[in-house]
Tab-separated table of C-alpha atoms and ligand atoms in Angstrom:
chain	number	residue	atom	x	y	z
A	342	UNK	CA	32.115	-19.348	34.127
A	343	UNK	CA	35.259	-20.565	32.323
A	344	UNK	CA	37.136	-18.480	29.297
A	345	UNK	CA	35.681	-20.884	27.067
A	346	UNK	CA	31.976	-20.444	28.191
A	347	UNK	CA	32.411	-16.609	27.697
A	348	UNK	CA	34.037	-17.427	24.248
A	349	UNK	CA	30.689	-19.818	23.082
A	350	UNK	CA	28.692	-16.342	24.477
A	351	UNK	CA	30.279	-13.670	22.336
A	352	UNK	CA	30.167	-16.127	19.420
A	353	UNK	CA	26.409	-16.454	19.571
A	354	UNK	CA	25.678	-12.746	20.100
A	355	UNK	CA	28.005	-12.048	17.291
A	356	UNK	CA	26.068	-14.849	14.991
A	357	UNK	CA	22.767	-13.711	16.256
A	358	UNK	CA	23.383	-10.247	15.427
A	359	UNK	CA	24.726	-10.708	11.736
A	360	UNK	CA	21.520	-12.834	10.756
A	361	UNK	CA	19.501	-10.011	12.387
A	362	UNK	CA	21.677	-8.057	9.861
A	363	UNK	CA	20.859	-10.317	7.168
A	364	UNK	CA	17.221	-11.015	7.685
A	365	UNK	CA	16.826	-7.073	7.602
A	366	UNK	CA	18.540	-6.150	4.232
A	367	UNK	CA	16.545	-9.585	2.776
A	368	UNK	CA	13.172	-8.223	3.570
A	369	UNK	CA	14.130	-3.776	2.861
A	370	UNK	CA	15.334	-5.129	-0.850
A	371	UNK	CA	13.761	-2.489	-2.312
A	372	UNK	CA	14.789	0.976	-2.132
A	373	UNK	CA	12.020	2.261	-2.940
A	374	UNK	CA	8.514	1.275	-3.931
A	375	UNK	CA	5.685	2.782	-6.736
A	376	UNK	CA	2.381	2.705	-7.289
A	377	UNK	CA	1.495	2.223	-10.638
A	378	UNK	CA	-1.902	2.571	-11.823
A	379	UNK	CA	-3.426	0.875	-15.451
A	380	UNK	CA	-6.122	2.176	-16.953
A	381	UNK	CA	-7.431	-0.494	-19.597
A	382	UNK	CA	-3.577	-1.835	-19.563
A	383	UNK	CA	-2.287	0.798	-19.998
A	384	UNK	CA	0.010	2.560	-17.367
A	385	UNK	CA	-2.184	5.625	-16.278
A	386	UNK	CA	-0.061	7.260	-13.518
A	387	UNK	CA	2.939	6.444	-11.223
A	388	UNK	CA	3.767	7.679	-7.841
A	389	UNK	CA	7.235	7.211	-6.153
A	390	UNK	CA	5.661	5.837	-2.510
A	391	UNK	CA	6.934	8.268	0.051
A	392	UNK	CA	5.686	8.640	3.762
A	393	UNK	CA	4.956	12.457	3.328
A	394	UNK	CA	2.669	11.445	0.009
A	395	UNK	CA	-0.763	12.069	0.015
A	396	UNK	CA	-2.472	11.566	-3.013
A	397	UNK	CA	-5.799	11.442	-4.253
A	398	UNK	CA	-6.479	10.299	-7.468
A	399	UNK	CA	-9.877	10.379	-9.864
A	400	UNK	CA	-10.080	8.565	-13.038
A	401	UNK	CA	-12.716	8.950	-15.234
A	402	UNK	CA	-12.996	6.863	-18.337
A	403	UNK	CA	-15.622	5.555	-20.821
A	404	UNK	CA	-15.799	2.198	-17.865
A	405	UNK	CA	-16.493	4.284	-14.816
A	406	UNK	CA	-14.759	6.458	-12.404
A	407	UNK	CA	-12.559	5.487	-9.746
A	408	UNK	CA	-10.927	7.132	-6.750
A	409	UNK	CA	-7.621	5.931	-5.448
A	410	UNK	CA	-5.801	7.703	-1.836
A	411	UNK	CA	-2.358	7.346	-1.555
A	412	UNK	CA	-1.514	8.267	1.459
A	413	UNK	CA	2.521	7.510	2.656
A	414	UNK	CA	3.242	3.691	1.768
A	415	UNK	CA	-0.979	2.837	1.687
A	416	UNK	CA	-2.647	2.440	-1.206
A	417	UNK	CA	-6.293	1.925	-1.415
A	418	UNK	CA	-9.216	2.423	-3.584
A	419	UNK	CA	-12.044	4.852	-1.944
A	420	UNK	CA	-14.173	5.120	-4.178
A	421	UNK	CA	-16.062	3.035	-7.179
A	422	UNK	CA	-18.688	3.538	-10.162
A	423	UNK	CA	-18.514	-0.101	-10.318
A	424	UNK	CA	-21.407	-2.202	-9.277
A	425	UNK	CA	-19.802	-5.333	-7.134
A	426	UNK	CA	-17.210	-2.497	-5.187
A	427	UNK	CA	-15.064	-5.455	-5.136
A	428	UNK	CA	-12.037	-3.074	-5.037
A	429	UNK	CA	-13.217	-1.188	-2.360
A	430	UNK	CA	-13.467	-4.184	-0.305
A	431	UNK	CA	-9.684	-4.921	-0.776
A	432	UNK	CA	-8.725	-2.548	1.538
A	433	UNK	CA	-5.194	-1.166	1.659
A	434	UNK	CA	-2.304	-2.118	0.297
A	435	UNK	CA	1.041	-1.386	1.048
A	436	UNK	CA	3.759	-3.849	-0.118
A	437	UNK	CA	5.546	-4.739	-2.668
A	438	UNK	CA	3.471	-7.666	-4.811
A	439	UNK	CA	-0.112	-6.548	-3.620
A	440	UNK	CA	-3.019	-5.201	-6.068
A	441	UNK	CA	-6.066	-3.609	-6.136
A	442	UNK	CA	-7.968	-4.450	-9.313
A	443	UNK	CA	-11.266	-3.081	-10.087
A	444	UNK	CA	-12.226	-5.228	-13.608
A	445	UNK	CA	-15.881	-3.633	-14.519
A	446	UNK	CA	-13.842	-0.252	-14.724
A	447	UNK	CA	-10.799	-1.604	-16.002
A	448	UNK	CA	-8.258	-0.339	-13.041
A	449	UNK	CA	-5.439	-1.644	-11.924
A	450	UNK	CA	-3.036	-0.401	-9.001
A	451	UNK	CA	-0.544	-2.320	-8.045
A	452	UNK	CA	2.704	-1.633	-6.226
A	453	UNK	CA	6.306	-2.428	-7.006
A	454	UNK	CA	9.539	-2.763	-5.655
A	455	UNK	CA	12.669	-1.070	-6.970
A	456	UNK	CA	16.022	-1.551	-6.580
A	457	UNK	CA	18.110	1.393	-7.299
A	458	UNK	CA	21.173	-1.268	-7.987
A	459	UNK	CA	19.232	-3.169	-10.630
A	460	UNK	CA	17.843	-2.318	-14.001
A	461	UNK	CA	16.652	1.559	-14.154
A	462	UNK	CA	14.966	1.100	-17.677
A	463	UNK	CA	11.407	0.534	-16.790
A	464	UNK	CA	11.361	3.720	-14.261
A	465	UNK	CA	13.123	6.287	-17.077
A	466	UNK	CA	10.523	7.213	-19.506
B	562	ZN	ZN1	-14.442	-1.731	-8.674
């Protein structure tokens, strides 16, 4: 092996490692992510997601009721009044984008992503 093979070595490893640097902070943008739940559009509750959180969470309204679990980062709906259980059947969520949306009750959960760098406005009530 010459000095210059040893040289092309290092530089990969060192290249390799950076992007695995990169790719990690790209996909953890968010500091920290919520749960928001809408009850006929309106915002109904909001938990900061945490892995020690364990939620459960009954609304009752003049459309139904609904039971949501929280449990750490997972989200899901366990139980419905409504007739299709269409939210039910969506299982768990658990990142940033994902909904659960149970329309004959009028229930939305869905989570965000927040990034404690970026605007605070919409978390300060
Ligand atoms: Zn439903």
């Amino acid at each position: 092996m010459t000095k210059c093979d040893k040289f092309l070595i290092i530089l990969v490893l060192i290249v390799s490692i950076i992007s695995i640097i990169i790719i990690g902070k790209a996909t953890s943008n968010y500091d920290t992510t919520y749960a928001e739940i809408y009850v006929d559009g309106n915002l109904y509750k909001k938990y900061s997601l945490d892995k020690n959180l364990n939620e459960v969470v009954t609304i009752e309204t003049k459309h139904g009721k609904n039971i949501i679990e929280i449990e750490g980062y997972n989200v899901r709906m366990i139980e419905s009044s409504c007739i299709n259980k269409l939210c039910i059947k969506q299982g768990t969520i658990h990142k940033q984008g994902q909904l659960i949306v149970c329309l004959p009750n009028k229930v939305v959960v869905q989570i965000i992503g927040k990034n404690s760098s970026s605007d605070l406005d919409t978390i300060s009530y």
